[in-house]
Short mmCIF file of C-alpha atoms and ligand atoms in Angstrom, two decimals:
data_model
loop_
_atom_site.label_atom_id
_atom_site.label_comp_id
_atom_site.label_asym_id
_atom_site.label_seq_id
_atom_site.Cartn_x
_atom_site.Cartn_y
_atom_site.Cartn_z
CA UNK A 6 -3.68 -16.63 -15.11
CA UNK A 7 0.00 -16.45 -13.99
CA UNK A 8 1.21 -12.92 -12.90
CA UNK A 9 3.65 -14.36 -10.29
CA UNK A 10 5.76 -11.04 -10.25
CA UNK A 11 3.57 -8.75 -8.47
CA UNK A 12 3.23 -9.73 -4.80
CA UNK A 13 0.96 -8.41 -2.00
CA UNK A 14 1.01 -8.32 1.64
CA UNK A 15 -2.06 -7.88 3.78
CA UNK A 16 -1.96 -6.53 7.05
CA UNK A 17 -4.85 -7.48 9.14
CA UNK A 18 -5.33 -5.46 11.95
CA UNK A 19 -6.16 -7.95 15.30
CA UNK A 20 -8.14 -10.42 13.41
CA UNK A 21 -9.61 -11.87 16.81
CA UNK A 22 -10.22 -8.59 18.74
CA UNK A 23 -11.07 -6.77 15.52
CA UNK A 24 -14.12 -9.00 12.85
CA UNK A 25 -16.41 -8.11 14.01
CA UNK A 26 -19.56 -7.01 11.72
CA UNK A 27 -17.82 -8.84 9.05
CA UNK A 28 -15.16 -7.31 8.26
CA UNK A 29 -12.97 -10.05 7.40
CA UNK A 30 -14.92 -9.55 4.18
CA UNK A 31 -12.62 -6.96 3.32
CA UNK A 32 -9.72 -8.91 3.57
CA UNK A 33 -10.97 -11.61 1.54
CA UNK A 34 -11.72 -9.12 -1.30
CA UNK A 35 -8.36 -7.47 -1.53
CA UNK A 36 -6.77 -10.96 -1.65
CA UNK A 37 -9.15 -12.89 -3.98
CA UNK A 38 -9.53 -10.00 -6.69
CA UNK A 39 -5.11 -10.06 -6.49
CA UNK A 40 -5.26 -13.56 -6.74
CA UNK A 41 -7.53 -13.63 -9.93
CA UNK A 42 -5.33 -11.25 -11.39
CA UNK A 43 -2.45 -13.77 -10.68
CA UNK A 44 -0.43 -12.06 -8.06
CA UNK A 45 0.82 -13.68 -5.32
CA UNK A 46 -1.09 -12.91 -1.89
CA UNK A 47 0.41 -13.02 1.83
CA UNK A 48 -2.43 -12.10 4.48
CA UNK A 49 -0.79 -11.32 7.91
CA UNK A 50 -2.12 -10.89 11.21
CA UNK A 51 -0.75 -7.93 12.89
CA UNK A 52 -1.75 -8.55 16.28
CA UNK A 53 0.08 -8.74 19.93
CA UNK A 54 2.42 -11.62 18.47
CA UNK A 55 3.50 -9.02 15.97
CA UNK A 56 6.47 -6.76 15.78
CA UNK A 57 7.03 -3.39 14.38
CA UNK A 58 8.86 -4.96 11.68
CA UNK A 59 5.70 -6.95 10.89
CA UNK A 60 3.55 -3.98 10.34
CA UNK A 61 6.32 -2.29 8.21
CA UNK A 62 6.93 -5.61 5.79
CA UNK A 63 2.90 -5.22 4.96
CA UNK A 64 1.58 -3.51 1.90
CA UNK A 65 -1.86 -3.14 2.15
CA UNK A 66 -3.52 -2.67 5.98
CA UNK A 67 -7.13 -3.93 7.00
CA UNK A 68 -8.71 -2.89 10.34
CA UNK A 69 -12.04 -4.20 11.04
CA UNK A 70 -14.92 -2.67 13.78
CA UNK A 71 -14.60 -3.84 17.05
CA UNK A 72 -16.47 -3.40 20.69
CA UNK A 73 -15.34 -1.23 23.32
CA UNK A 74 -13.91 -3.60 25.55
CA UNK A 75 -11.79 -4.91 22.97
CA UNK A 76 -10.77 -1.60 21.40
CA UNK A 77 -9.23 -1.24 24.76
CA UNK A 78 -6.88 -4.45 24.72
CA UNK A 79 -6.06 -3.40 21.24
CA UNK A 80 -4.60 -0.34 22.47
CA UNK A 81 -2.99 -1.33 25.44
CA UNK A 82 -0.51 -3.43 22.61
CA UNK A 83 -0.53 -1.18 19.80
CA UNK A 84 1.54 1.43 21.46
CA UNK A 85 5.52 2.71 21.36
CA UNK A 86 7.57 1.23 18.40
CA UNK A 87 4.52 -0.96 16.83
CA UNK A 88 2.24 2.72 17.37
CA UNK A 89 5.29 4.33 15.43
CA UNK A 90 6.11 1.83 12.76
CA UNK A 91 1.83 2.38 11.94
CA UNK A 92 1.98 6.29 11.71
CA UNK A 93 5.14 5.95 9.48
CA UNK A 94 3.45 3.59 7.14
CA UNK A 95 0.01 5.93 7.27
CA UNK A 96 2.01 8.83 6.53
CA UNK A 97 3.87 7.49 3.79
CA UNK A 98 1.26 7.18 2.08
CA UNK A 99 0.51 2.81 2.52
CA UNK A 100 -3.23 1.93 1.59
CA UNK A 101 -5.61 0.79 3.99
CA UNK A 102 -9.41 0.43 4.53
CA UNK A 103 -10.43 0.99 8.58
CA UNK A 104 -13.48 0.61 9.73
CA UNK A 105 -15.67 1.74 12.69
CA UNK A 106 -13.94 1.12 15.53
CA UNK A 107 -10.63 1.31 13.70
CA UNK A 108 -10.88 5.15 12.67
CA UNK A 109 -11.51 5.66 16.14
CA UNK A 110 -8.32 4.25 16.92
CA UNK A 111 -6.50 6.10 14.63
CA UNK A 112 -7.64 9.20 16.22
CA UNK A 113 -6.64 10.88 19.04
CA UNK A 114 -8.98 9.21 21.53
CA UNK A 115 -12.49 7.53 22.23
CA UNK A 116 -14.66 7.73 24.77
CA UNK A 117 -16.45 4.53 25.24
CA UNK A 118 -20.40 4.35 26.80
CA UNK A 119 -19.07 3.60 30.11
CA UNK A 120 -15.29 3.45 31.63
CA UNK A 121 -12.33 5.53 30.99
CA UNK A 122 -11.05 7.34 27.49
CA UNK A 123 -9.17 4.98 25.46
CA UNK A 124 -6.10 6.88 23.95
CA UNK A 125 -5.75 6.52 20.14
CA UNK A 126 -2.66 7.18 18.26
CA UNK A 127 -3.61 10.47 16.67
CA UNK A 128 -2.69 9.58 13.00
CA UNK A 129 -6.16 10.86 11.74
CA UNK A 130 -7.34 14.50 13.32
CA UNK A 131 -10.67 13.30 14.68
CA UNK A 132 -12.05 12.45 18.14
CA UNK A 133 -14.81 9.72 18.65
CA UNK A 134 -17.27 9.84 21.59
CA UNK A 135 -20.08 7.65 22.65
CA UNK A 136 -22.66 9.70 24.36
CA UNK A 137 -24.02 6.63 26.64
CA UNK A 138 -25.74 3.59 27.05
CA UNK A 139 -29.03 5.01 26.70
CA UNK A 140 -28.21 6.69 23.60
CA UNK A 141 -29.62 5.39 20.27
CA UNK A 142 -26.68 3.45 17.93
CA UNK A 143 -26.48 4.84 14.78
CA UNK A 144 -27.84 1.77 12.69
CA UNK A 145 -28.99 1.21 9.51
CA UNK A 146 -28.01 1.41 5.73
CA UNK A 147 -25.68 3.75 4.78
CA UNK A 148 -24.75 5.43 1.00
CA UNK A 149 -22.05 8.55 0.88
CA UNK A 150 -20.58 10.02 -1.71
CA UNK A 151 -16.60 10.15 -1.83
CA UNK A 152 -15.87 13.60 -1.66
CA UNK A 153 -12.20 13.39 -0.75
CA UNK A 154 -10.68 14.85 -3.26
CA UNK A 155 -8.52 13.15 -5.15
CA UNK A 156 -9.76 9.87 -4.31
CA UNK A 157 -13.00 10.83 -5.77
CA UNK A 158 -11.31 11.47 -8.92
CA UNK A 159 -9.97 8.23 -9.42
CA UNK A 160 -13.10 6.31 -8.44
CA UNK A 161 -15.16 8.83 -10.91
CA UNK A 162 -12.91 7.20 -13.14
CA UNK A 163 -12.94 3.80 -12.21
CA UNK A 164 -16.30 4.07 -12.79
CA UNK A 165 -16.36 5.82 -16.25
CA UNK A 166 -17.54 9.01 -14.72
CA UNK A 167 -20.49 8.22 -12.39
CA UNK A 168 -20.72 9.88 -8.83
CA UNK A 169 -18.91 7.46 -6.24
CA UNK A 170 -21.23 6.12 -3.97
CA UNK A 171 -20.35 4.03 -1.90
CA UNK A 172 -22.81 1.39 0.10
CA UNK A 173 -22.46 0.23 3.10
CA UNK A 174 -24.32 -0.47 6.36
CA UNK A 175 -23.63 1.65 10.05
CA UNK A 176 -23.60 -0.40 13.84
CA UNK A 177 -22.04 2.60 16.02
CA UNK A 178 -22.39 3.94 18.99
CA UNK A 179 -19.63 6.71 18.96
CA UNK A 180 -20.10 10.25 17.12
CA UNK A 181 -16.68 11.22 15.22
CA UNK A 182 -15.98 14.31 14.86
CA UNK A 183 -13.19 16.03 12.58
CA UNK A 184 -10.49 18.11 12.68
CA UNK A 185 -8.76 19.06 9.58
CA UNK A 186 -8.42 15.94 8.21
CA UNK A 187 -10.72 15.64 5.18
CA UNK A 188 -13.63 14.09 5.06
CA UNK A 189 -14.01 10.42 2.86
CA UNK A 190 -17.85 11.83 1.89
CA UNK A 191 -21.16 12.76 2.60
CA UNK A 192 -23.80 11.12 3.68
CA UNK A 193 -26.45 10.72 0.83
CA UNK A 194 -28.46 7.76 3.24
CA UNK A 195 -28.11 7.33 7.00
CA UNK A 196 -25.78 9.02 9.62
CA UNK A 197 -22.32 8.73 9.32
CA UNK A 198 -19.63 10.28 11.47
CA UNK A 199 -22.06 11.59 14.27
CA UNK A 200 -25.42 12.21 12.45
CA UNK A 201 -24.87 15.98 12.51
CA UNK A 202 -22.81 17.58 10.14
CA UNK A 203 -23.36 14.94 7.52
CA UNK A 204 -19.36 14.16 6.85
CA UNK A 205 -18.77 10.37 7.05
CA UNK A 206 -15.21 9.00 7.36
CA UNK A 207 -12.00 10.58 6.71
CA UNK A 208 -9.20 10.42 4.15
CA UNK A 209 -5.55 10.53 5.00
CA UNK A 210 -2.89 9.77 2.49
CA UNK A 211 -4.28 6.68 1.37
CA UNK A 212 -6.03 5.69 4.08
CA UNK A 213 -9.84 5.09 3.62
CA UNK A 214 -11.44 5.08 6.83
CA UNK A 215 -15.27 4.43 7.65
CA UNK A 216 -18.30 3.63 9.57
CA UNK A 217 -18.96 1.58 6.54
CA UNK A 218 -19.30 -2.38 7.01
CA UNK A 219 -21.64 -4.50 4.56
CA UNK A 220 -18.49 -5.33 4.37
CA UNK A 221 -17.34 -2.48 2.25
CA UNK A 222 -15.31 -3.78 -0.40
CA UNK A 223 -17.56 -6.71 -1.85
CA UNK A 224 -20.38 -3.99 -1.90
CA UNK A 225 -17.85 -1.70 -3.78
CA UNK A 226 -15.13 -3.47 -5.65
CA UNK A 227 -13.84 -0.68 -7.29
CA UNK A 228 -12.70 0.76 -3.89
CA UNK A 229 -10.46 -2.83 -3.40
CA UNK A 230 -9.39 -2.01 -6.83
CA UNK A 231 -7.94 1.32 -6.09
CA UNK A 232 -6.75 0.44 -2.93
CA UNK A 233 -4.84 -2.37 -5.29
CA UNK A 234 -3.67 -0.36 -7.65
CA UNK A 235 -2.46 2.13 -4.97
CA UNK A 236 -0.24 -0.90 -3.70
CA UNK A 237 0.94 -1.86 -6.37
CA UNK A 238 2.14 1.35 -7.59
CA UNK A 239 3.92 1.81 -4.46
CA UNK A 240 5.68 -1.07 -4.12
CA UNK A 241 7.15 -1.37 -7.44
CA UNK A 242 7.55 2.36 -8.34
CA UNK A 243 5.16 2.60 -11.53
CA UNK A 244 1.78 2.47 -12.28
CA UNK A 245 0.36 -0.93 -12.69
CA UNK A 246 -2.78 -1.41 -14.94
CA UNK A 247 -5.19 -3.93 -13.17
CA UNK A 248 -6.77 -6.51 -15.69
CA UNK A 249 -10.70 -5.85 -15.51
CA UNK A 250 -12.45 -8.08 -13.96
CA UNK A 251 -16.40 -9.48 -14.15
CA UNK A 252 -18.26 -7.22 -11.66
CA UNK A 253 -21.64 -7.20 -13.51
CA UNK A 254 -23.73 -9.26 -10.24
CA UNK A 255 -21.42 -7.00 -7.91
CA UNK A 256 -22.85 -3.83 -9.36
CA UNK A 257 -26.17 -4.92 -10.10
CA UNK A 258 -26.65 -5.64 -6.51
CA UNK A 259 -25.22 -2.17 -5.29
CA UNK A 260 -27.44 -0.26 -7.96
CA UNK A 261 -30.81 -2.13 -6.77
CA UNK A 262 -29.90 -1.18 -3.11
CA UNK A 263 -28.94 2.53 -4.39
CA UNK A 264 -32.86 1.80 -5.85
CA UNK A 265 -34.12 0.48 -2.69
CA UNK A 266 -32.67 3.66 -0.88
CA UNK A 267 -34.05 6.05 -2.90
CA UNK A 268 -30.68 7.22 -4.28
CA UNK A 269 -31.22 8.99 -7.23
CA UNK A 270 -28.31 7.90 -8.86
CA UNK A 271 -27.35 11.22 -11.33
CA UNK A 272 -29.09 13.74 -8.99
CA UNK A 273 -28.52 12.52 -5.37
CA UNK A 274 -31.13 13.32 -2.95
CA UNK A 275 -30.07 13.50 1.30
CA UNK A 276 -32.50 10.97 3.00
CA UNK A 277 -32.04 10.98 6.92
CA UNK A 278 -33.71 7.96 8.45
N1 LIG B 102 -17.32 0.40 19.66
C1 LIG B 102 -17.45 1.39 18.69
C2 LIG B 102 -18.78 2.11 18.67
O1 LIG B 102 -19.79 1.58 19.09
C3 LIG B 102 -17.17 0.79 17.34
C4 LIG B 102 -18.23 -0.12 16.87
C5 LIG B 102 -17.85 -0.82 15.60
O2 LIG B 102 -16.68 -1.02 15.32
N2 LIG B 102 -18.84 -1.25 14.85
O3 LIG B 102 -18.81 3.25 18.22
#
C-alpha cells in the first residue's frame, strides 16, 4: 500500500531519560499503524542534541514516564527557547500522548520523594507531588473513561458508539492534582491522578496526557488513530479519512481485561483496589 503523500513526524520526548515502563510502545504504534496505511514516517528524538527548531518541524509528540532523578536532567535542558517552541506547539493545538512523568512536566512543578521541586513548564494547569518514600505507589491496572469532552466524542465514534475506556496500567508515586484544565477521564479501575477525586489525566488542545502505560496505544489503537487523524488534519489543512485497519486480537484482548476487571462494559461500575 503506497500513500507516499502524507508524511509524519514523531517527536520523541528524551528517548534515553524518558522509556521507561515501556513507553517506547507508543511510539512504535503511531509509526507502524502510519506506515501500514502507506505514509511516510520520520521518528525524531527531541532530546539535549535538539533545537527549538527540532521540536517545531515535529507533528506528532511522544513523552514517555520517567524517574525522578531523570525528570530532573530533563528539565534542566528543556527550558528557554526549546520550553517555548513546546508551549507554542501544545497550544496550537499539535497532538501528543504524555505519560506519567511527562504530565508532570508539563505542569507547573513536581515535587519528587526526596530533594528539591523540579519546575515544570506550566503548559497543563496541574501540580504533581510525591508525598514520600514511605508512601504507597499507586500501582496496578488501570481503566478510565474519556470524559474530555470533545475527545470523547470522537472516540465514541471511533468506536461506533461504545463508552471510551481506555486500559492501561499505573507505576506512580506522585498525586496530580488539577486546576482548570479538564480532566482526560475517570477512573472506572484503579487510582489515577492522586487516588482521591477520581479524575485521571488531563486534556489540553490535543494533548492526551496520562498515568496510563501498558503502553497505552497498543492497548487502545483507536486513541493512535485519533491522535493520527488529528495530525494529519493539521498538517495538510483537511480532514483525512484513515483506511481501517485489522484490530480484531487488539480489541479482543482489551475487552477480556475490561472482563478480568470487572468493567461492566454498558453500565460501568467504580472498583477501587
Ligand atoms: N517519577 C514519577 C512518579 O513516581 C513518574 C513515574 C513514571 O513516570 N512512571 O510519580
Amino acid at each position: 500500500m503506497t500513500n507516499q503523500k502524507y508524511e509524519l513526524t514523531i517527536g520523541w520526548l528524551y528517548p534515553k531519560l524518558m522509556s521507561t515502563y515501556g513507553d517506547r510502545g507508543n511510539v512504535i504504534t503511531i509509526e507502524r499503524r502510519s506506515q501500514w496505511r502507506g505514509y511516510s514516517v520520520k521518528v525524531l528524538p527531541l532530546d539535549q542534541n535538539s533545537t527549538p527548531e527540532d521540536i517545531k518541524s515535529v507533528d506528532v509528540i511522544v513523552g514517555g514516564g520517567a524517574q525522578d532523578r531523570q525528570q530532573e536532567i530533563v528539565m534542566r535542558d528543556l527550558q528557554g527557547a526549546k520550553a517555548e517552541a513546546m508551549r507554542e506547539k501544545l497550544d496550537n493545538g499539535t497532538p501528543g500522548v504524555f505519560t506519567c512523568g511527562s504530565p508532570q512536566l508539563l505542569g507547573h512543578y513536581y515535587e519528587p520523594a526526596a530533594g528539591q521541586r523540579i519546575q515544570g513548564l506550566g503548559i497543563l494547569d496541574l501540580v504533581s507531588i510525591h508525598p514520600g518514600e514511605n508512601t504507597k505507589r499507586c500501582i496496578g491496572n488501570l481503566v478510565i473513561e474519556v470524559t474530555a469532552e470533545r475527545l470523547a466524542q470522537d472516540l465514541r465514534t471511533m468506536l461506533g458508539g461504545a463508552t471510551p475506556y481506555l486500559v492501561g496500567f499505573e507505576n506512580h508515586g506522585g498525586r496530580t492534582k488539577l486546576g482548570k484544565v479538564e480532566a482526560l477521564g475517570q477512573v472506572v479501575y484503579g487510582l489515577g491522578n492522586n487516588g482521591e477525586d477520581g479524575t485521571e489525566g488531563a486534556f489540553y488542545q490535543n494533548a492526551i496526557a496520562t498515568y496510563s502505560h501498558g503502553p497505552l496505544l497498543p492497548k487502545n489503537p483507536f486513541v493512535a488513530d485519533w491522535l493520527i487523524q488529528t495530525a494529519l488534519r493539521l498538517k495538510y489543512q483537511q480532514p483525512i479519512a484513515l483506511t481501517p485497519l485489522e484490530d480484531s486480537l487488539e480489541m479482543q484482548a482489551r475487552f477480556a481485561m475490561l472482563k478480568r476487571l470487572k468493567v461492566n462494559t454498558t453500565n460501568p461500575e467504580a472498583v477501587k483496589v
